[in-house]
Coordinates of C-alpha atoms and ligand atoms in Angstrom, one line a residue:
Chain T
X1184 CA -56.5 -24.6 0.2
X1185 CA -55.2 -24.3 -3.0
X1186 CA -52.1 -22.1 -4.2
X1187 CA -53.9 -19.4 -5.8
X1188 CA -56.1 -19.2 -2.9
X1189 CA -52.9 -18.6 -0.5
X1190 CA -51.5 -16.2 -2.7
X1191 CA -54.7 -14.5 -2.6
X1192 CA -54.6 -14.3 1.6
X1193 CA -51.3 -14.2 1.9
X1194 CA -50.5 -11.2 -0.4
X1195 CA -54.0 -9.9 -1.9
X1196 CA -56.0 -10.0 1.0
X1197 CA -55.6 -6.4 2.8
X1198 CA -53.1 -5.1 0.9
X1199 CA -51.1 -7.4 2.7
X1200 CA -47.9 -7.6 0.1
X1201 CA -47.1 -3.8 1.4
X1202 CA -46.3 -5.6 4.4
X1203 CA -42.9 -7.1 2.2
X1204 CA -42.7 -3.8 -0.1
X1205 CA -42.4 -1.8 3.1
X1206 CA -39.9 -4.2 4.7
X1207 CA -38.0 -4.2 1.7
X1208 CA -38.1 -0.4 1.5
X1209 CA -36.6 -0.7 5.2
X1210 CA -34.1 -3.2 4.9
X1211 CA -32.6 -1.5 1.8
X1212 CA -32.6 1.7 3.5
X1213 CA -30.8 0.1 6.7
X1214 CA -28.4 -1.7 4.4
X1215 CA -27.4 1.1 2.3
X1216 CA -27.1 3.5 5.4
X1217 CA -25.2 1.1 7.4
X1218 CA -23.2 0.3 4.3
X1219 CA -21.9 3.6 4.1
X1220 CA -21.1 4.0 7.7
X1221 CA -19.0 0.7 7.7
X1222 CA -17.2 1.5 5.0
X1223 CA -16.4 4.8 6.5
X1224 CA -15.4 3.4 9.9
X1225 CA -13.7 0.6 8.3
X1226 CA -11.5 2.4 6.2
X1227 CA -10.2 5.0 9.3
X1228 CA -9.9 1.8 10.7
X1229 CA -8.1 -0.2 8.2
X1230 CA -5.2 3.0 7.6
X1231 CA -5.0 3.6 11.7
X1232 CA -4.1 0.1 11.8
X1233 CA -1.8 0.2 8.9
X1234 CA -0.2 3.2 9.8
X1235 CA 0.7 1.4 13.0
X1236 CA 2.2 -1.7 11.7
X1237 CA 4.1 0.0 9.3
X1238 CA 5.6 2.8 11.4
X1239 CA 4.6 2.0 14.5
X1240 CA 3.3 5.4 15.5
X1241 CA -0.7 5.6 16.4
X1242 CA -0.3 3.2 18.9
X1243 CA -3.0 4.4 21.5
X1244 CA -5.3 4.8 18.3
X1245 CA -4.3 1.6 17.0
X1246 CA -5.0 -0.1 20.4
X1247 CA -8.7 1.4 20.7
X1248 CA -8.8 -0.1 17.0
X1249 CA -8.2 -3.3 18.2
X1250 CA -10.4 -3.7 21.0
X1251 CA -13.2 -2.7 18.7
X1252 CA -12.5 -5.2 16.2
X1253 CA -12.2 -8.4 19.2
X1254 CA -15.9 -6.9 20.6
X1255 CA -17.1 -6.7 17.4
X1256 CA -16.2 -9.6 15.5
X1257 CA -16.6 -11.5 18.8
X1258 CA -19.7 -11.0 19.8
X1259 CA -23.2 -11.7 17.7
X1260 CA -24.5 -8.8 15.3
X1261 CA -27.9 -9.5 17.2
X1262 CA -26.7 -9.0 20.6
X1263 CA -24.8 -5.7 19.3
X1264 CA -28.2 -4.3 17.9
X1265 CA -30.1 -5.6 21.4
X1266 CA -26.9 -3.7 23.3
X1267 CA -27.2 -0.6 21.1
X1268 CA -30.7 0.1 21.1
X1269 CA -31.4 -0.9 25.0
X1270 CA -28.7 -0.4 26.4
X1271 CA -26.8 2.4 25.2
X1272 CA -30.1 4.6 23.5
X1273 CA -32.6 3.3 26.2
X1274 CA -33.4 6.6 27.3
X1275 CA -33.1 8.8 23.9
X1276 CA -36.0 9.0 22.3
X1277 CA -34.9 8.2 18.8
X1278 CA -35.5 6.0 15.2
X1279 CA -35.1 2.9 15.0
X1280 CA -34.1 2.3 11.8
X1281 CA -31.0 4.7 12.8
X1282 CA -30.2 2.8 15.7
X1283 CA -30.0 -0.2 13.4
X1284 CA -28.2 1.9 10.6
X1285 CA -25.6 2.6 13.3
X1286 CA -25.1 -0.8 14.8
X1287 CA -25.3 -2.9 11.5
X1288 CA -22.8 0.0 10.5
X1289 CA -20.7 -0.7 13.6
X1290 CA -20.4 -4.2 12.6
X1291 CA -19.8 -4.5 9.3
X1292 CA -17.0 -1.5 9.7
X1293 CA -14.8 -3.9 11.3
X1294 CA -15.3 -6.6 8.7
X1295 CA -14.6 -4.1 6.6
X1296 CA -11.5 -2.8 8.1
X1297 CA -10.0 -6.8 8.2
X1298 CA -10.3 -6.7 4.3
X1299 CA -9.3 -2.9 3.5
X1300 CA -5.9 -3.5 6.1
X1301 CA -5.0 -6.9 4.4
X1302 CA -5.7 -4.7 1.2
X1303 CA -2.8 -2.0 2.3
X1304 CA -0.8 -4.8 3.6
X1305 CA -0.9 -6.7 0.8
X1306 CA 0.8 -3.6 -1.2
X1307 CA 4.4 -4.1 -1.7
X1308 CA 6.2 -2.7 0.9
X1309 CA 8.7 -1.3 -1.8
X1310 CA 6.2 0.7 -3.2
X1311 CA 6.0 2.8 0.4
X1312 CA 9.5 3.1 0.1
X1313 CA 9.9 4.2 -3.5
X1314 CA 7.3 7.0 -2.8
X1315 CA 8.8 8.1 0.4
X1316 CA 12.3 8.0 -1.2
X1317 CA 11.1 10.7 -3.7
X1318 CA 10.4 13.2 -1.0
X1319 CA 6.2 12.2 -0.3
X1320 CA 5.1 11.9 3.3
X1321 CA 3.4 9.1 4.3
X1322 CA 0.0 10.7 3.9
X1323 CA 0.7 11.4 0.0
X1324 CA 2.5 7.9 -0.4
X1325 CA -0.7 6.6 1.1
X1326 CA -3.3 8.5 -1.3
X1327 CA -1.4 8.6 -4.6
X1328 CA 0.8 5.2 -4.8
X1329 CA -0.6 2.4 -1.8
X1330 CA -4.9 3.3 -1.5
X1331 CA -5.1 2.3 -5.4
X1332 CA -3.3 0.0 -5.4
X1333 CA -5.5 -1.2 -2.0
X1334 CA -8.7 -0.3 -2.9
X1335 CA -8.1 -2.3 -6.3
X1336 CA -8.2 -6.1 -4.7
X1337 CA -10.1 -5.4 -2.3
X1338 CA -13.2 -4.0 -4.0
X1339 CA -14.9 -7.2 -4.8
X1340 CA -14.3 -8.5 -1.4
X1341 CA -16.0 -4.9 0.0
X1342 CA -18.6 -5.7 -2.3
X1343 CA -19.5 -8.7 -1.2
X1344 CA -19.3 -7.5 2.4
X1345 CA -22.3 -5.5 1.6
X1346 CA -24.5 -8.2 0.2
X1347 CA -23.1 -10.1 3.8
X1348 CA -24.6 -7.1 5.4
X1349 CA -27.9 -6.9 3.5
X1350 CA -28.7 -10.5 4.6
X1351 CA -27.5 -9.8 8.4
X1352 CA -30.4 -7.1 8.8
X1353 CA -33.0 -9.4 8.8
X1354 CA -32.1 -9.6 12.7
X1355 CA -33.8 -6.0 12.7
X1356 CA -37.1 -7.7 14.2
X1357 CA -35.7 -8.3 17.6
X1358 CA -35.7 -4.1 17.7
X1359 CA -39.2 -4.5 16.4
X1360 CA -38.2 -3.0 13.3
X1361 CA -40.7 -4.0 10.0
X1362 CA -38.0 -4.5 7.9
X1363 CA -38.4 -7.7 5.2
X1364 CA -37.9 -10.2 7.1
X1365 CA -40.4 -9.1 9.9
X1366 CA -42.7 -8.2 7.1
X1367 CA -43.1 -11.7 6.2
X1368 CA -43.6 -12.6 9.7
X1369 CA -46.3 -10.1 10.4
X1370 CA -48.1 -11.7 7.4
X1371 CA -47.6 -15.0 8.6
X1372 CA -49.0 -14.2 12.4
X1373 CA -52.2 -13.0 10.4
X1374 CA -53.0 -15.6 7.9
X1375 CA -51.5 -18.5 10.0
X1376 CA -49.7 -19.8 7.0
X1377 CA -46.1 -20.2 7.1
X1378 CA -45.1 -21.5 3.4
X1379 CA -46.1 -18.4 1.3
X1380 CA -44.8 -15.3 3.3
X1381 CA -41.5 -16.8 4.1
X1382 CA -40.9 -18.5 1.0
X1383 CA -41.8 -15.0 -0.7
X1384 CA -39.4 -13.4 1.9
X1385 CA -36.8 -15.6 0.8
X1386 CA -36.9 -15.5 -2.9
X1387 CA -36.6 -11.5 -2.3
X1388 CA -33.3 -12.0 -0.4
X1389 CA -31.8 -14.3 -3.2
X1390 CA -32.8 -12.5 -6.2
X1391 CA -31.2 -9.5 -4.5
X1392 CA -28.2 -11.3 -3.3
X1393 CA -27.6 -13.3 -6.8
X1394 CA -28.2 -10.0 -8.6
X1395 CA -25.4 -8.3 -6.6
X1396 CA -23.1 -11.4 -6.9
X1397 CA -23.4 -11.1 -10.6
X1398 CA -22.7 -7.6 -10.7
X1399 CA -20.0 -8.0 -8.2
X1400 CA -18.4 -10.8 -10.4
X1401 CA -19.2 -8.3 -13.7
X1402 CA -17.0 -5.7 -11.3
X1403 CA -14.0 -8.3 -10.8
X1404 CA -13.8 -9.3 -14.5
X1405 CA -13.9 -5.6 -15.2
X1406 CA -10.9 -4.6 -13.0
X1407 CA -8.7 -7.9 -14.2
X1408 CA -9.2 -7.0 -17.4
X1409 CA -7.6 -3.2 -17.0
X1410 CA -5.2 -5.1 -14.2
X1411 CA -1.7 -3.1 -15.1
X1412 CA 0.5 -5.2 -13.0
Chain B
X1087 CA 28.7 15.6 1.0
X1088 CA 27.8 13.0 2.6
X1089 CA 29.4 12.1 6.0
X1090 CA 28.8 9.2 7.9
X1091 CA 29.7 8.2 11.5
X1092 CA 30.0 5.4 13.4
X1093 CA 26.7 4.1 12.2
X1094 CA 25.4 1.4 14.1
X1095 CA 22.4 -0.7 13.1
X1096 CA 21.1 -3.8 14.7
X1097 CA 18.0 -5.9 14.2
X1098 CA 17.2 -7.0 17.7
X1099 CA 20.4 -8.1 19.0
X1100 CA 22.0 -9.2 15.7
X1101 CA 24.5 -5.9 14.4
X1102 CA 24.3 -5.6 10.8
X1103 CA 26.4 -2.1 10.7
X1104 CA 29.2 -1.9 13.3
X1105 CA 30.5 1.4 13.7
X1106 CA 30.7 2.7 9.9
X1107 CA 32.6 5.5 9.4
X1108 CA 32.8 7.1 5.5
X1109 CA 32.8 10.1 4.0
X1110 CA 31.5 11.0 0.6
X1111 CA 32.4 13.8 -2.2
X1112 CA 30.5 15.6 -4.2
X1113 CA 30.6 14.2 -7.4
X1114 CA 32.4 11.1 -6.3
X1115 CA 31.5 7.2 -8.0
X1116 CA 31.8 5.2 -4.7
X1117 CA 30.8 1.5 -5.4
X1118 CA 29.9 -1.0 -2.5
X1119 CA 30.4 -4.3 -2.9
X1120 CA 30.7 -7.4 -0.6
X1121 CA 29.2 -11.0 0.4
X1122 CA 25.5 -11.5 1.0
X1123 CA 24.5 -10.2 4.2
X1124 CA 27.4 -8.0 4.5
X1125 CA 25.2 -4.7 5.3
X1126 CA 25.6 -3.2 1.9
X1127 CA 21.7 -2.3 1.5
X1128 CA 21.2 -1.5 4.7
X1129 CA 24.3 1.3 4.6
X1130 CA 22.2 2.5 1.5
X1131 CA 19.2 2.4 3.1
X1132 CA 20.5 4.7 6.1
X1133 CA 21.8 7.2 4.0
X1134 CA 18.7 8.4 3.5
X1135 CA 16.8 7.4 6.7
X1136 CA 14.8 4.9 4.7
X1137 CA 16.1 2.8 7.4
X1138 CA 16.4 4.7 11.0
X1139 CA 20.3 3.7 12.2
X1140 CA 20.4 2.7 15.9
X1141 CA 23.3 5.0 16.0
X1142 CA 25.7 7.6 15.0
X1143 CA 25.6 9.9 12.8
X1144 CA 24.8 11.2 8.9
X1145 CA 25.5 14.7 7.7
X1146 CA 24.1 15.5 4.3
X1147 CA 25.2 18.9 2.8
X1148 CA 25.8 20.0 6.7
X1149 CA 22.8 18.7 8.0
X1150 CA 22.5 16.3 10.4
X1151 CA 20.2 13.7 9.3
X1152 CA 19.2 11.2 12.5
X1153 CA 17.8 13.8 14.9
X1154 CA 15.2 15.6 12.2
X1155 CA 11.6 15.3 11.9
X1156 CA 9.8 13.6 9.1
X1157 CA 8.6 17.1 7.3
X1158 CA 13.0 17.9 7.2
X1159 CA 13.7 14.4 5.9
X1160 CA 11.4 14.6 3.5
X1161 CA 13.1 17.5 1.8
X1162 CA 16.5 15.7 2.4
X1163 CA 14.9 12.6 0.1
X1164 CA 14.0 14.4 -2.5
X1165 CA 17.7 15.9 -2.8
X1166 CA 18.4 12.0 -2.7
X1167 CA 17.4 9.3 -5.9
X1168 CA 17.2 6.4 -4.8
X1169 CA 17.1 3.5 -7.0
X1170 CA 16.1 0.0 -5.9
X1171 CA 16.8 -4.1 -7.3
X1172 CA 13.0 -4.5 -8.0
X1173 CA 12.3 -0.8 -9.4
X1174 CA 9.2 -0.5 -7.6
X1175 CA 7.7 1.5 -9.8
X1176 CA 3.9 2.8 -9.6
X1177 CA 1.8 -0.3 -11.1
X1178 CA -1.7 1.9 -11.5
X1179 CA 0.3 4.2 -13.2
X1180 CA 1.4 5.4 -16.7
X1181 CA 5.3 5.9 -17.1
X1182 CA 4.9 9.4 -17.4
X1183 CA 2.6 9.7 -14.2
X1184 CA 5.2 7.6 -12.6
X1185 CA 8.0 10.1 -13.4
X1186 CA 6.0 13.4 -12.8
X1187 CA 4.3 12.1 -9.5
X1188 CA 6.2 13.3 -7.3
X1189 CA 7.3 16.6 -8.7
X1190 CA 3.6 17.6 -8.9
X1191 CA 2.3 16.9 -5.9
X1192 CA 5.0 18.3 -3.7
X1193 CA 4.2 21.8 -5.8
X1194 CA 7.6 21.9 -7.5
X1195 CA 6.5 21.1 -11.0
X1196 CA 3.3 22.4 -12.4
X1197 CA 2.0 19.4 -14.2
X1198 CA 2.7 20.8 -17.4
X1199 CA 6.1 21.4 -16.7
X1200 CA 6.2 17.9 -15.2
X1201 CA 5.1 16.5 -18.3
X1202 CA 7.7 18.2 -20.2
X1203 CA 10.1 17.4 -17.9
X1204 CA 9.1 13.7 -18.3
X1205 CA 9.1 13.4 -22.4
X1206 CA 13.1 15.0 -21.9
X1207 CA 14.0 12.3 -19.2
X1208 CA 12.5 9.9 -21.4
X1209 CA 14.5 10.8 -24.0
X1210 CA 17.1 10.7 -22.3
X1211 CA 16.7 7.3 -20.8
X1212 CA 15.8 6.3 -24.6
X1213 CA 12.3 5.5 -23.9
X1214 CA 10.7 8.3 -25.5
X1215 CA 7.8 6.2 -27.2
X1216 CA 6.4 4.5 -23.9
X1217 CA 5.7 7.6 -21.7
X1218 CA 1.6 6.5 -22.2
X1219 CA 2.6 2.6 -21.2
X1220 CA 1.8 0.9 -17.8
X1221 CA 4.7 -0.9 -16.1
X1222 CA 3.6 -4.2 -16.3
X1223 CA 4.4 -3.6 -20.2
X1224 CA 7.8 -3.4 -20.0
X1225 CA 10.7 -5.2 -20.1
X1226 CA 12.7 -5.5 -17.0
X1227 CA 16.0 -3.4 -17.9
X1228 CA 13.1 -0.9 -19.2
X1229 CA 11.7 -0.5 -16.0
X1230 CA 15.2 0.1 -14.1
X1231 CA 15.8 3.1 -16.8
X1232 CA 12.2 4.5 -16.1
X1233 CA 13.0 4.4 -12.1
X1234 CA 16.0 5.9 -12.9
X1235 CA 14.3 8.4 -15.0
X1236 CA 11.6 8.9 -12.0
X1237 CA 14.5 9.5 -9.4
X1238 CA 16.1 12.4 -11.7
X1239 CA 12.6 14.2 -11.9
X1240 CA 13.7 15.3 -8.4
X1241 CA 16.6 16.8 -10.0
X1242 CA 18.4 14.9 -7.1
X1243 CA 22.4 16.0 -6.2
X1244 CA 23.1 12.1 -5.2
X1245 CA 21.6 8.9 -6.3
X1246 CA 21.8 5.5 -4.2
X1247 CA 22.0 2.1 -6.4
X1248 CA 20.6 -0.6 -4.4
X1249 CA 22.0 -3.8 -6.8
X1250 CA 20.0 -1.9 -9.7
X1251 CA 20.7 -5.0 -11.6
X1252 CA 20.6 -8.0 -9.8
X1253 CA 17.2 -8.4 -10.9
X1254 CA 17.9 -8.1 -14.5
X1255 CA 18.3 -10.6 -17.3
X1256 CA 21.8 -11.1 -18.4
X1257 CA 20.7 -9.4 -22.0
X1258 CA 19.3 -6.2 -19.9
X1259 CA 22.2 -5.6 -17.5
X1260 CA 24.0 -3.7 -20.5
X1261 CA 21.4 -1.0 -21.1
X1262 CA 20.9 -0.1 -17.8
X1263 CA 24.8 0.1 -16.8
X1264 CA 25.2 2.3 -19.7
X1265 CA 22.6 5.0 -18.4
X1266 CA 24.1 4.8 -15.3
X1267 CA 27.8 5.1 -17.1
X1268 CA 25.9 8.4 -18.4
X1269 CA 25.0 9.7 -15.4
X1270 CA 28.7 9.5 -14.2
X1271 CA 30.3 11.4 -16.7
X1272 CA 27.3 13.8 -16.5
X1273 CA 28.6 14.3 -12.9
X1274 CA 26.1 13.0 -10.6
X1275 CA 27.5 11.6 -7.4
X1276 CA 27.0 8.0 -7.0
X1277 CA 26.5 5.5 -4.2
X1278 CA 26.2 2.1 -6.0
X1279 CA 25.6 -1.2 -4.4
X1280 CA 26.6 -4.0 -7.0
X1281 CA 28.0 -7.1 -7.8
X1282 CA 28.9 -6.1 -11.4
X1283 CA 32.9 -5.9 -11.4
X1284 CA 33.0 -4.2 -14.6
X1285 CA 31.1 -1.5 -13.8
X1286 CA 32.9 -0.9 -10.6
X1287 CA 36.1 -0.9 -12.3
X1288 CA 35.5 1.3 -15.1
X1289 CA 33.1 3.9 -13.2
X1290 CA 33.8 3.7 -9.2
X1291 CA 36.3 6.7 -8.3
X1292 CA 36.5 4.3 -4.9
X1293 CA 35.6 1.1 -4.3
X1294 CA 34.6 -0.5 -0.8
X1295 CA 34.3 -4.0 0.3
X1296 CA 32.4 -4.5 3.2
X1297 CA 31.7 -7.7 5.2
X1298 CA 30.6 -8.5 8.7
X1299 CA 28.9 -4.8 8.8
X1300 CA 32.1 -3.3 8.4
X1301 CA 34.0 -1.3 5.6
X1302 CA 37.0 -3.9 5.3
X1303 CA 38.9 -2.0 2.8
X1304 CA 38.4 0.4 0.2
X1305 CA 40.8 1.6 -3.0
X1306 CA 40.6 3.1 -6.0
X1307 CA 39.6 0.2 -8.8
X1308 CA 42.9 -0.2 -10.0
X1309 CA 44.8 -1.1 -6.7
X1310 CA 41.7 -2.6 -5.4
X1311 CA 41.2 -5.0 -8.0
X1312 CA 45.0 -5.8 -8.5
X1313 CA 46.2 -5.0 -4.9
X1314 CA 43.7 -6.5 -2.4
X1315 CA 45.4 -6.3 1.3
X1316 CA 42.8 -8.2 3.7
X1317 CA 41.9 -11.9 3.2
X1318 CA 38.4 -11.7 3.3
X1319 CA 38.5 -9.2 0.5
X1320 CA 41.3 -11.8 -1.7
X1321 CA 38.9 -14.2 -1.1
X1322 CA 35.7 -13.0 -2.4
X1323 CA 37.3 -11.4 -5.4
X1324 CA 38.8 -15.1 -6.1
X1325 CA 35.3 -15.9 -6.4
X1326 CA 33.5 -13.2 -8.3
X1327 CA 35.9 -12.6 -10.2
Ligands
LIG1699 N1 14.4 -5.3 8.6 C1 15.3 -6.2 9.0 N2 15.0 -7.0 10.1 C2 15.9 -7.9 10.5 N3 17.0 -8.2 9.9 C3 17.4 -7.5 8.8 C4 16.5 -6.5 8.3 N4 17.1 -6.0 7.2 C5 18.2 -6.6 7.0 N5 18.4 -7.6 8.0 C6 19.6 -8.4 8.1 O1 20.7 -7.7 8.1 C7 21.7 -8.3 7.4 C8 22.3 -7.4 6.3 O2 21.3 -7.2 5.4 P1 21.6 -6.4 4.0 O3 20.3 -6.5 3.2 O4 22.0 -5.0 4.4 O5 22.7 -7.2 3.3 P2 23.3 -7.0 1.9 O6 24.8 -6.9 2.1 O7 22.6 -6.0 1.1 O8 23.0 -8.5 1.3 P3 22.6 -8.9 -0.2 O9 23.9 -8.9 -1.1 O10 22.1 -10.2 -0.1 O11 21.6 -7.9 -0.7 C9 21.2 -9.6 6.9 O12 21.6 -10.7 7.7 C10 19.7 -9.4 7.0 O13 19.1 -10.6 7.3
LIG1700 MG1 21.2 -6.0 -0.5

């Protein structure tokens, strides 16, 4: 069978290249979902975990903070998604593709919280003290003179945290969830060819992922370039 | 104005202040000087509970500082500049958001005011022409003068010198001393940690050695410099001076 001919099945044949438009539909929707929930977790995270090391108050919040990080980062994403959706939603009747929003969002939150602390760590400890000498509480030290400062080199590592994330929800199948990658399977289980649908899948992960890397990298150069320190 | 008593403070079992007693006027010069290690910062550092003592005891204006709550400290610092060896000023910010920062957000400034506020102490710091400049664009003994400049946006009735400039270039010691020499005869009190001995002797109304965590003696310049009593202090001015 020629190429043409297993494009043709493959893709042509029954519509079948919704199968990857849908997935991708899916997988971008989880991704951006989860995305926002990690960064959201992370970041409470991250400043609970700060706040502690720094002044040493929030420690019950800041030991619940650490447990979640060891079960999180020690434990595989896929086994989290299994535990989430069977275990802890079994009987609650409910989307899929938000139990996976929430446990990819879960997981990435702690990765995310690893690079926003080192972020707030990584801020001059002087800098807390200059603020706090002029009369600011912590809180307004933290918003208006450290977070910038943070937020600034860490950005292009939360970035590519993201794109980390948009390739971790191709585990999304094992929840039966037609996401991309289970797109490409589906297609393969019908035509019994293997090459074309996963190669197809693949190329869709890397032009998204070296897309985002560029623009990641554009970011970077961006924020060097008006770096004031 | 300031009294202190029988502060402690000790860093696991190691005592870096043993038992300080000192008292402060308003409108007093007092300049702290000593060996490495001696304490000197970290006296500074208590006055203003950026570092909490272990014990005793530090009345500001009547209060009593050790025992109060964050939200009552925080008023005390801002009645409190404190100026520090590296300047830590605001990187992500311009010299004049730097200066009015604080006096905005804690509501005593509007930011207009603030602003104005800022082009006079830049004026007065003679650095009228960078208020729009980051930081990172200015020379070190620039720098000190804006974190000096930030600290009097408080309108603060003491300031704290920790080694203001010990971090300095020899050619940009000068410029910075003289502000300070300013703010002396403009009547600010004073609570200078330094090793510069001409500064001390012209501006200090009291000078204090301290070593081992401990005041070891304190004079006015004249008969401190020319009269030392305790070995220690004989001995380090041998070699400073
Ligand atoms: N946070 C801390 N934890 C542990 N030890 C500390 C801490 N801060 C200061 N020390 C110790 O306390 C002692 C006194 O420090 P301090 O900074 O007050 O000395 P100093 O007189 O200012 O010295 P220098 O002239 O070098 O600045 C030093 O031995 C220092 O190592
Ligand atoms: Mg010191």
């Amino acid at each position: 069978m020629g190429f043409l001919e297993s494009f043709r099945q493959n893709f042509i044949e029954e519509n079948r290249w919704q199968y990857l438009t849908d997935g991708l539909k899916t997988t971008l929707i989880i991704t951006f979902f989860a995305v926002i929930i990690g960064m959201l977790l992370g970041f409470l995270v991250a400043i609970i975990r700060s706040t502690h090391l720094r002044t040493g108050k929030l420690l019950i919040p800041d030991l619940i903070c650490r447990l979640y990080l060891t079960v999180i980062r020690g434990t595989p994403v896929v086994v989290q998604l299994l535990i989430i959706y069977f275990v802890i939603f079994a009987s609650v009747p409910i989307s899929k593709t938000f139990v996976a929003v929430i446990a990819f969002g879960i997981n990435s939150g702690a990765y995310v919280a690893e690079i926003v602390r080192g972020g707030i760590m990584a801020v001059d400890i002087g800098q807390l003290e200059a603020g706090r000498s002029l009369g600011l509480n912590y809180r307004q030290t933290m918003i208006s003179v450290i977070m910038p400062q943070a937020l600034k080199t860490v950005l292009p590592a939360l970035a590519n945290e993201a794109i980390v994330l948009l390739k971790e929800t191709s585990v999304a199948g094992y929840i039966a969830i037609a996401d991309l990658t289970k797109g490409g399977d589906i297609i393969r289980s019908q035509t019994f060819s293997a090459f074309m649908p996963l190669i197809a899948v693949a190329v869709i992960y890397l032009v998204m992922v070296v897309l985002l890397t560029k623009l990641v990298n554009l970011l970077e150069r961006r924020l060097a370039s008006n770096d004031h320190r | 104005m300031i009294t202190v008593k029988d502060l402690t403070m000790r860093f696991g079992d190691v005592t870096v202040l043993n038992g300080i007693s000192e008292q402060i006027e308003k409108g007093e010069k007092v300049v702290i000087i000593g060996p490495s290690g001696s304490g000197k910062s970290t006296f500074l550092r208590c006055l203003n509970l950026t570092e909490k003592p272990t014990a005793g005891s530090i009345v500001f204006d009547g209060q009593e500082l050790t025992g109060l709550h964050d939200r009552e400290l925080n008023l005390i610092r801002r009645r409190m500049g404190m100026v520090f060896q590296h300047f830590n000023l605001f990187p992500h910010l311009t010299i004049r958001r730097n200066i009015t920062l604080a006096p905005v957000k804690l509501g005593i400034l509007t930011k207009e005011q603030a602003d104005d506020r800022a082009s006079e102490l830049l004026k007065r710091v003679g650095l009228a022409d960078k208020a729009d400049a980051y930081p990172a664009q200015l020379s070190g003994g620039q720098k000190q003068r804006i974190a000096i400049a930030r600290s009097l946006a408080m309108n603060p009735e003491v300031m704290l010198f920790d080694e203001p400039t010990s971090a300095l270039d020899p050619e940009m010691v000068g410029e910075v001393l003289e502000l300070m020499k300013q703010l002396a005869e403009d009547g600010m009190t004073m609570v200078v940690v330094t090793h510069e001995m001409g500064f001390a002797r012209e501006v200090a109304s009291r000078i204090l050695f301290m070593a081992d965590g401990k005041i070891m003696e304190q004079n006015s310049p004249a008969e401190f410099f020319s009269n030392p009593k305790s070995p220690r202090l004989k001995d380090f001015l041998s070699k400073v001076l």
